[in-house]
Amino acid sequence: MITGVKITLILLVSTTISSLLLGTVIAIMRVSRIKVLRAFGTLYVEIFRNIPGLFWLLFFYFVFPDLLPPGLAIKLNTYTYYPVVAGIVGLTVDNASYVSDILRSGRLAIPHGQREAAISTGLGRVQQYIHVLLPQMFRAALPPLGTRMVHNFKNTSLCMAITAPEITWATQQIESLTFRGIEATAVATLFYILLAGVMVSIIITLEKVLKIDISSISHSETAS
Amino acid sequence: MIKFIATNKWFHNHHVLRNINLEISKGEVIVICGPSGAGKSTLLRTINKLESIDDGEIIVDGMYLSDPKTDLTALRAEIGMVFQHFNLYPHKTALKNITLAPRKVRGLGKKQATEKALKLLERVGLTHRRDAFPVQLSGGEQQRVAIARSLAMEPKIMLFDEPTSALDPELINEVLDVMVSLAKEGMTMVVVTHEIGFAQKVADRVVFMDDGEIIETGIPPDIFVNPQHPRTRNFMSSVFHIPVFGETEEEK
């Protein structure tokens, strides 16, 4: 069960970071001026958001290695941690589609004048994003983003389907090997509540620390 | 410094700039006025290409804006712009709002940029507000920080897009004072404003626009007191709330 908590933690931390990164890239693509990027971003969201996460886990675990050259496929299939890797990839592509949509709404909440101010002081396009737009996107999107990340945390349990030994998988194992299902479930419940509690308190702290900016975003919005 | 040659712009079917020809020399202070929807802001925003034009040419500091080889980002760094709604970055303090572009665009070190920003904050009388976030500042204070932010790039031209229109009346003067001192230092300024007092005090020329056209250009007394064109006269009378003399029934 301790291994289960470890694996869940690995899945949680790595997919939170990677889906945030991928989601940001897709979100920027979707508001890009370049048509091809916009189309690609939209296509990505429509594909990965409209197909269940469990499907993508199964895809990356069972199907994806078969698409590779045989040598590589055997390597992957025999790799002990491949279930975890496939889990990370599957959860990431699924969660990133939601994250990108949430960040896109954050981008749309930024008044037009912010970018114009950045442009007029001579900031390049990348600098505009790094110093002006992204910080505001994340602040505006923080509440729904937090909820999404808790959701992603719960989705780590789906990885049991591809034998990644996370908490739910471990619970099942204990149940079937020892028939002590009640105890196992109780412990798993505690761990889930504990981890989610830590996540939620991090999110609430972030919201409090960054609150001043959110109020000013909505302020300048009503002004314009 | 800035030259418009037969400039035209359309928003879909709406002809927003009609055959604009205007030359602004170095050190000149130009005030653009006219009724809302006249194209004043659009004209101003074409100078740093926040708005592109469909026809004609604009030359700024020797660079042709329609030329794809023109480095727009570099040119924009030389043109300061102050907006009606200030557009300060809400997640940064007053000081950081000012230091961002000098550090990232001009490559100044943190210490140098901060020193410069503090000098500019002193100039606009806001040294004590250096660590305040925009939401904690009054409108007038925000606009003065915004002016300092533009000046930190040491621009050759300053554009003002209705800089006092969103301010409470008692805060207007603190912003205008900064602008007057800037004008007296010889900054090239293009100002869209309804502040007639400011125009009379510092403008070298006033440009009156209506319906996308430049109707009249002249020194402030000519435009405000003795306008030639009936549309200018109409506008001035409504601004000054005085009856128009010599107006015929047809012109109404």
Coordinates of C-alpha atoms in Angstrom, one line a residue:
Chain A
M1 CA 0.0 0.0 0.0
I2 CA 2.9 2.3 0.7
T3 CA 4.2 1.6 -2.8
G4 CA 0.7 2.4 -4.0
V5 CA 0.8 5.9 -2.4
K6 CA 4.3 6.4 -3.9
I7 CA 3.1 5.5 -7.4
T8 CA 0.0 7.7 -7.0
L9 CA 2.2 10.6 -5.9
I10 CA 4.5 10.1 -8.9
L11 CA 1.5 10.0 -11.2
L12 CA 0.0 13.0 -9.5
V13 CA 3.0 15.3 -9.5
S14 CA 4.3 14.4 -13.0
T15 CA 0.9 14.7 -14.7
T16 CA 0.1 17.9 -12.9
I17 CA 3.3 19.5 -14.2
S18 CA 3.3 18.0 -17.7
S19 CA -0.4 18.7 -18.3
L20 CA 0.1 22.3 -17.2
L21 CA 3.0 22.7 -19.6
L22 CA 1.2 20.9 -22.5
G23 CA -2.1 22.7 -21.7
T24 CA -0.3 26.1 -21.8
V25 CA 1.2 25.4 -25.2
I26 CA -2.1 24.2 -26.6
A27 CA -3.9 27.2 -25.1
I28 CA -1.4 29.6 -26.7
M29 CA -1.9 27.8 -30.0
R30 CA -5.6 28.2 -29.8
V31 CA -5.4 32.0 -29.5
S32 CA -2.6 32.3 -32.0
R33 CA -3.0 34.4 -35.1
I34 CA -1.6 31.6 -37.2
K35 CA -4.4 29.6 -38.6
V36 CA -2.6 26.3 -38.7
L37 CA -1.6 26.5 -35.0
R38 CA -5.2 27.5 -34.1
A39 CA -6.6 24.5 -36.0
F40 CA -4.1 22.1 -34.5
G41 CA -4.9 23.4 -31.0
T42 CA -8.6 23.0 -31.5
L43 CA -8.2 19.6 -33.1
Y44 CA -6.1 18.5 -30.1
V45 CA -8.8 19.6 -27.6
E46 CA -11.6 18.1 -29.5
I47 CA -9.9 14.7 -29.8
F48 CA -8.5 14.4 -26.3
R49 CA -11.4 15.9 -24.4
N50 CA -14.1 14.0 -26.3
I51 CA -12.5 10.5 -25.8
P52 CA -12.5 9.1 -22.2
G53 CA -9.2 9.2 -20.3
L54 CA -9.4 5.5 -19.7
F55 CA -9.4 4.9 -23.4
W56 CA -6.1 6.8 -23.7
L57 CA -4.6 4.9 -20.8
L58 CA -5.4 1.6 -22.5
F59 CA -4.2 3.0 -25.9
F60 CA -0.8 4.0 -24.6
Y61 CA -0.4 0.8 -22.6
F62 CA -1.6 -1.8 -25.1
V63 CA -1.7 -0.3 -28.6
F64 CA 1.0 2.3 -28.7
P65 CA 4.0 -0.1 -28.4
D66 CA 2.5 -2.1 -31.3
L67 CA 2.8 0.9 -33.5
L68 CA 6.5 1.1 -32.9
P69 CA 9.3 -1.0 -34.5
P70 CA 9.2 -4.5 -32.9
G71 CA 12.5 -4.1 -31.1
L72 CA 11.3 -1.0 -29.3
A73 CA 7.9 -2.5 -28.6
I74 CA 9.5 -5.5 -26.8
K75 CA 11.7 -3.2 -24.7
L76 CA 8.6 -1.1 -23.7
N77 CA 6.5 -4.2 -22.9
T78 CA 9.1 -5.7 -20.7
Y79 CA 10.0 -2.4 -18.9
T80 CA 8.8 -2.8 -15.3
Y81 CA 7.6 0.8 -15.0
Y82 CA 6.0 1.0 -18.5
P83 CA 2.5 0.9 -16.9
V84 CA 3.4 4.0 -14.9
V85 CA 4.9 5.7 -18.0
A86 CA 1.9 4.9 -20.1
G87 CA -0.3 6.2 -17.2
I88 CA 1.6 9.5 -17.1
V89 CA 1.3 10.0 -20.8
G90 CA -2.4 9.0 -21.0
L91 CA -3.4 11.2 -18.0
T92 CA -1.3 14.1 -19.4
V93 CA -2.9 14.2 -22.8
D94 CA -6.3 13.9 -21.3
N95 CA -5.9 16.5 -18.6
A96 CA -4.0 18.9 -20.9
S97 CA -7.1 19.2 -23.1
Y98 CA -9.1 20.5 -20.1
V99 CA -6.2 22.7 -18.8
S100 CA -5.8 24.3 -22.2
D101 CA -9.4 25.2 -22.4
I102 CA -9.4 26.7 -18.9
L103 CA -6.2 28.7 -19.6
R104 CA -7.8 29.9 -22.9
S105 CA -10.7 31.3 -20.9
G106 CA -8.1 33.0 -18.7
R107 CA -6.5 34.5 -21.8
L108 CA -9.8 35.8 -23.0
A109 CA -10.4 37.4 -19.6
I110 CA -7.4 39.7 -20.0
P111 CA -8.3 43.1 -21.3
H112 CA -7.0 43.8 -24.8
G113 CA -5.1 46.8 -23.5
Q114 CA -2.6 44.6 -21.6
R115 CA -1.2 43.3 -24.8
E116 CA -1.2 46.7 -26.4
A117 CA 0.7 48.2 -23.5
A118 CA 3.3 45.4 -23.8
I119 CA 3.6 45.9 -27.6
S120 CA 3.9 49.6 -27.3
T121 CA 6.9 49.3 -24.9
G122 CA 8.6 47.2 -27.5
L123 CA 8.2 43.7 -25.9
G124 CA 8.5 40.9 -28.3
R125 CA 5.8 38.3 -28.7
V126 CA 7.5 35.7 -26.4
Q127 CA 8.2 38.4 -23.8
Q128 CA 4.6 39.6 -23.9
Y129 CA 3.5 36.1 -22.9
I130 CA 6.1 35.4 -20.3
H131 CA 5.9 38.7 -18.4
V132 CA 2.4 40.1 -19.1
L133 CA 0.0 37.5 -20.4
L134 CA 0.8 34.2 -18.8
P135 CA 1.0 35.5 -15.2
Q136 CA -2.5 37.0 -15.7
M137 CA -3.8 33.9 -17.5
F138 CA -2.9 31.7 -14.5
R139 CA -4.3 34.1 -12.0
A140 CA -7.6 34.4 -13.8
A141 CA -7.9 30.7 -14.4
L142 CA -6.7 29.5 -10.9
P143 CA -10.1 28.5 -9.4
P144 CA -11.2 26.2 -12.2
L145 CA -7.6 25.1 -12.7
G146 CA -7.5 23.9 -9.1
T147 CA -10.7 21.9 -9.5
R148 CA -9.4 20.4 -12.7
M149 CA -6.2 19.3 -11.0
V150 CA -8.1 17.6 -8.1
H151 CA -10.1 15.8 -10.8
N152 CA -6.9 14.7 -12.5
F153 CA -5.7 13.5 -9.1
K154 CA -8.7 11.2 -8.8
N155 CA -8.2 10.0 -12.4
T156 CA -4.8 8.5 -11.4
S157 CA -6.9 5.6 -10.0
L158 CA -7.9 4.7 -13.6
C159 CA -4.3 3.6 -14.0
M160 CA -5.1 0.4 -12.1
A161 CA -6.6 -0.7 -15.5
I162 CA -3.2 -0.8 -16.9
T163 CA -1.6 -2.4 -13.8
A164 CA 0.2 0.7 -12.6
P165 CA 0.5 -0.2 -8.9
E166 CA -1.1 2.9 -7.5
I167 CA -3.5 3.2 -4.5
T168 CA -6.6 1.8 -6.0
W169 CA -4.7 -1.1 -7.7
A170 CA -3.0 -1.9 -4.4
T171 CA -6.4 -1.9 -2.6
Q172 CA -7.7 -4.4 -5.1
Q173 CA -4.6 -6.5 -4.8
I174 CA -4.9 -6.6 -1.0
E175 CA -8.6 -7.4 -1.2
S176 CA -8.1 -10.3 -3.6
L177 CA -5.1 -11.8 -1.9
T178 CA -6.1 -11.4 1.7
F179 CA -9.8 -10.7 1.6
R180 CA -9.3 -7.8 3.9
G181 CA -11.2 -5.4 1.7
I182 CA -12.6 -3.3 4.4
E183 CA -9.3 -2.4 6.0
A184 CA -7.6 -1.8 2.6
T185 CA -10.5 0.4 1.4
A186 CA -10.4 2.4 4.7
V187 CA -6.7 3.0 4.4
A188 CA -7.0 4.0 0.7
T189 CA -9.8 6.4 1.6
L190 CA -7.6 8.0 4.2
F191 CA -4.7 8.4 1.8
Y192 CA -7.0 9.9 -0.9
I193 CA -8.6 12.4 1.4
L194 CA -5.2 13.3 2.9
L195 CA -3.6 13.9 -0.6
A196 CA -6.6 15.8 -1.9
G197 CA -6.6 17.9 1.3
V198 CA -3.0 18.8 0.7
M199 CA -3.7 19.8 -2.9
V200 CA -6.8 21.9 -2.0
S201 CA -4.9 23.7 0.7
I202 CA -2.1 24.5 -1.8
I203 CA -4.6 25.8 -4.2
I204 CA -6.4 27.9 -1.6
T205 CA -3.1 29.4 -0.5
L206 CA -2.2 30.3 -4.0
E207 CA -5.5 31.9 -4.6
K208 CA -5.0 34.0 -1.4
V209 CA -1.5 35.1 -2.3
L210 CA -2.5 36.1 -5.8
K211 CA -5.9 37.5 -4.9
I212 CA -4.9 41.2 -5.3
D213 CA -4.2 40.7 -9.0
I214 CA -7.4 38.9 -9.8
S215 CA -9.4 41.8 -8.3
S216 CA -7.5 44.3 -10.4
I217 CA -8.0 42.2 -13.6
S218 CA -11.8 42.4 -13.2
H219 CA -11.4 46.1 -12.2
S220 CA -9.7 47.1 -15.5
E221 CA -12.2 45.0 -17.4
T222 CA -15.1 47.0 -16.1
A223 CA -13.2 50.1 -16.8
S224 CA -12.8 49.3 -20.5
Chain B
M1 CA 9.4 62.6 -37.6
I2 CA 6.0 61.3 -38.6
K3 CA 4.5 61.6 -42.0
F4 CA 1.1 60.3 -43.3
I5 CA 0.8 60.1 -47.0
A6 CA -2.7 59.6 -48.5
T7 CA -3.5 57.1 -45.7
N8 CA -6.8 55.2 -45.8
K9 CA -8.3 52.7 -43.6
W10 CA -11.5 50.7 -43.6
F11 CA -13.2 48.6 -40.9
H12 CA -15.2 46.4 -43.1
N13 CA -17.4 48.9 -45.0
H14 CA -16.7 51.7 -42.6
H15 CA -14.2 54.2 -44.0
V16 CA -12.4 55.2 -40.7
L17 CA -9.5 57.2 -42.1
R18 CA -10.0 59.2 -45.3
N19 CA -7.0 60.3 -47.3
I20 CA -4.9 61.5 -44.3
N21 CA -2.0 63.7 -45.1
L22 CA -0.1 65.0 -42.1
E23 CA 3.5 65.8 -41.3
I24 CA 4.7 66.1 -37.7
S25 CA 8.2 67.4 -37.1
K26 CA 10.6 66.6 -34.3
G27 CA 9.7 68.4 -31.0
E28 CA 6.2 69.3 -32.2
V29 CA 3.2 68.9 -29.9
I30 CA 0.1 68.0 -31.9
V31 CA -3.3 67.8 -30.4
I32 CA -6.0 65.8 -32.3
C33 CA -9.6 66.7 -31.4
G34 CA -13.0 66.0 -32.9
P35 CA -16.3 64.3 -32.1
S36 CA -16.3 60.6 -31.0
G37 CA -16.0 58.2 -33.9
A38 CA -14.0 60.7 -35.9
G39 CA -11.1 58.4 -36.2
K40 CA -8.7 60.2 -33.8
S41 CA -7.7 57.2 -31.8
T42 CA -7.4 55.1 -34.9
L43 CA -5.1 57.7 -36.5
L44 CA -2.9 57.7 -33.3
R45 CA -2.8 54.0 -33.2
T46 CA -1.6 53.7 -36.8
I47 CA 1.6 55.5 -35.8
N48 CA 3.0 52.5 -33.8
K49 CA 1.0 50.1 -36.0
L50 CA -1.4 48.9 -33.3
E51 CA -3.8 49.5 -36.2
S52 CA -2.6 48.8 -39.8
I53 CA -3.7 50.9 -42.7
D54 CA -5.1 49.7 -46.0
D55 CA -3.8 52.3 -48.3
G56 CA -1.1 55.0 -48.4
E57 CA 2.0 55.2 -46.3
I58 CA 3.2 56.2 -42.9
I59 CA 6.8 57.1 -42.3
V60 CA 8.0 57.2 -38.7
D61 CA 11.5 58.2 -37.8
G62 CA 12.6 57.4 -41.4
M63 CA 11.0 54.0 -41.3
Y64 CA 8.2 52.9 -43.7
L65 CA 5.5 51.2 -41.7
S66 CA 4.3 49.2 -44.7
D67 CA 7.7 47.8 -45.4
P68 CA 7.9 44.2 -44.3
K69 CA 11.6 44.7 -43.5
T70 CA 10.8 47.4 -40.9
D71 CA 11.6 46.0 -37.5
L72 CA 8.3 46.9 -35.8
T73 CA 9.3 45.8 -32.4
A74 CA 12.4 48.0 -32.4
L75 CA 10.4 50.9 -33.8
R76 CA 7.7 50.5 -31.1
A77 CA 10.4 50.6 -28.4
E78 CA 11.1 54.2 -29.6
I79 CA 7.5 55.2 -29.4
G80 CA 5.9 55.6 -26.0
M81 CA 2.1 55.2 -25.7
V82 CA -0.3 56.2 -22.9
F83 CA -3.8 54.8 -23.0
Q84 CA -7.2 56.0 -21.8
H85 CA -7.5 53.1 -19.3
F86 CA -3.8 53.2 -18.2
N87 CA -3.3 49.5 -19.0
L88 CA -0.8 49.0 -16.2
Y89 CA 0.1 45.4 -15.5
P90 CA -2.1 44.4 -12.6
H91 CA 0.2 41.7 -11.3
K92 CA 3.3 44.0 -11.0
T93 CA 4.0 46.9 -8.6
A94 CA 4.4 50.4 -9.9
L95 CA 8.2 50.0 -9.9
K96 CA 8.1 46.7 -11.8
N97 CA 5.7 48.1 -14.3
I98 CA 8.3 50.7 -15.2
T99 CA 11.4 48.4 -15.1
L100 CA 10.0 45.6 -17.2
A101 CA 10.6 46.9 -20.7
P102 CA 14.0 48.6 -20.0
R103 CA 15.2 45.3 -18.6
K104 CA 13.8 43.0 -21.2
V105 CA 14.0 45.2 -24.3
R106 CA 17.0 47.4 -23.6
G107 CA 18.8 44.8 -21.6
L108 CA 19.4 47.0 -18.6
G109 CA 20.5 45.4 -15.3
K110 CA 18.2 45.3 -12.4
K111 CA 20.0 48.0 -10.5
Q112 CA 20.3 50.4 -13.4
A113 CA 16.6 49.9 -14.4
T114 CA 15.5 50.4 -10.8
E115 CA 17.5 53.6 -10.5
K116 CA 16.0 54.9 -13.7
A117 CA 12.5 54.0 -12.6
L118 CA 12.9 55.7 -9.3
K119 CA 14.0 58.9 -11.0
L120 CA 10.9 58.7 -13.2
L121 CA 8.7 58.0 -10.2
E122 CA 10.1 61.1 -8.6
R123 CA 9.4 63.1 -11.7
V124 CA 5.8 62.1 -11.6
G125 CA 5.7 62.6 -7.9
L126 CA 5.1 59.0 -6.9
T127 CA 8.3 57.8 -5.2
H128 CA 6.3 56.8 -2.1
R129 CA 4.0 54.6 -4.2
R130 CA 6.8 52.5 -5.8
D131 CA 5.7 49.2 -4.2
A132 CA 1.9 49.7 -4.7
F133 CA 0.0 47.5 -7.1
P134 CA -2.1 49.3 -9.7
V135 CA -5.4 48.4 -8.0
Q136 CA -4.1 50.3 -4.9
L137 CA -3.5 53.5 -6.9
S138 CA -6.0 56.2 -7.9
G139 CA -6.7 56.7 -11.6
G140 CA -4.4 59.8 -11.7
E141 CA -1.6 57.9 -10.0
Q142 CA -2.0 54.9 -12.4
Q143 CA -1.8 57.2 -15.4
R144 CA 1.3 58.9 -14.0
V145 CA 2.9 55.5 -13.5
A146 CA 1.9 54.6 -17.1
I147 CA 3.6 57.8 -18.4
A148 CA 6.7 56.9 -16.4
R149 CA 6.6 53.4 -17.8
S150 CA 6.7 54.8 -21.4
L151 CA 9.4 57.4 -20.6
A152 CA 11.6 54.6 -19.1
M153 CA 12.2 53.5 -22.7
E154 CA 13.5 57.0 -23.6
P155 CA 11.2 57.2 -26.5
K156 CA 11.6 59.7 -29.4
I157 CA 7.8 60.1 -29.7
M158 CA 5.0 60.0 -27.1
L159 CA 1.5 59.1 -28.1
F160 CA -1.4 59.9 -25.8
D161 CA -4.8 58.3 -26.4
E162 CA -7.3 60.3 -24.4
P163 CA -5.1 60.1 -21.3
T164 CA -7.5 62.0 -19.0
S165 CA -10.9 60.8 -20.2
A166 CA -11.2 58.0 -17.6
L167 CA -10.2 60.2 -14.7
D168 CA -12.2 62.0 -12.1
P169 CA -12.1 65.8 -12.7
E170 CA -9.9 66.5 -9.7
L171 CA -7.3 64.1 -10.9
I172 CA -7.0 65.4 -14.4
N173 CA -4.5 68.2 -13.6
E174 CA -1.9 66.0 -12.0
V175 CA -1.6 64.1 -15.3
L176 CA -1.8 67.2 -17.5
D177 CA 1.0 68.8 -15.4
V178 CA 3.3 65.9 -16.3
M179 CA 2.4 66.2 -19.9
V180 CA 2.9 69.9 -20.0
S181 CA 6.4 69.5 -18.5
L182 CA 7.2 66.9 -21.1
A183 CA 6.0 69.1 -23.9
K184 CA 8.2 71.9 -22.6
E185 CA 11.2 69.6 -22.7
G186 CA 10.8 69.3 -26.4
M187 CA 9.3 65.8 -26.6
T188 CA 7.5 65.0 -29.9
M189 CA 4.0 64.4 -28.8
V190 CA 0.7 63.4 -30.5
V191 CA -2.2 63.8 -28.1
V192 CA -5.8 62.8 -28.6
T193 CA -7.7 64.8 -26.0
H194 CA -10.7 67.0 -25.2
E195 CA -8.6 69.1 -22.8
I196 CA -8.8 72.4 -24.6
G197 CA -6.8 74.1 -21.9
F198 CA -4.0 71.8 -22.4
A199 CA -4.1 72.3 -26.1
Q200 CA -4.0 76.0 -25.8
K201 CA -1.1 75.9 -23.4
V202 CA 1.3 73.6 -25.2
A203 CA 0.0 72.5 -28.6
D204 CA 2.0 73.7 -31.6
R205 CA -0.8 72.7 -33.9
V206 CA -4.3 71.4 -33.5
V207 CA -5.8 68.8 -35.9
F208 CA -9.5 68.7 -36.1
M209 CA -11.0 65.5 -37.4
D210 CA -14.5 64.4 -38.3
D211 CA -15.8 61.3 -39.9
G212 CA -12.3 60.0 -40.7
E213 CA -11.1 63.1 -42.3
I214 CA -8.8 65.9 -41.2
I215 CA -11.0 68.9 -41.6
E216 CA -8.7 71.6 -40.4
T217 CA -5.2 72.0 -39.0
G218 CA -3.8 75.1 -37.4
I219 CA -2.4 76.8 -34.3
P220 CA -4.7 76.5 -31.3
P221 CA -6.3 80.0 -31.4
D222 CA -7.3 79.5 -35.1
I223 CA -9.0 76.2 -34.5
F224 CA -10.6 77.0 -31.1
V225 CA -11.5 80.7 -31.5
N226 CA -11.7 81.2 -35.2
P227 CA -12.4 77.9 -37.0
Q228 CA -12.9 78.2 -40.8
H229 CA -14.9 75.1 -41.5
P230 CA -18.5 74.8 -40.4
R231 CA -18.0 71.3 -38.9
T232 CA -15.2 72.7 -36.7
R233 CA -17.3 75.6 -35.7
N234 CA -20.2 73.3 -34.8
F235 CA -18.0 71.1 -32.7
M236 CA -16.3 74.0 -30.9
S237 CA -19.6 75.5 -30.1
S238 CA -20.8 72.3 -28.5
V239 CA -17.6 71.9 -26.6
F240 CA -17.6 75.5 -25.3
H241 CA -21.4 75.6 -24.9
I242 CA -21.6 79.0 -26.7
P243 CA -23.7 79.9 -29.7
V244 CA -22.1 79.8 -33.1
F245 CA -21.9 83.0 -35.0
G246 CA -22.3 83.2 -38.7
E247 CA -23.9 79.8 -39.0
T248 CA -26.5 79.4 -41.6
E249 CA -29.6 77.2 -41.5
E250 CA -28.2 74.8 -44.1
E251 CA -25.1 74.1 -42.0
K252 CA -27.2 73.1 -39.1

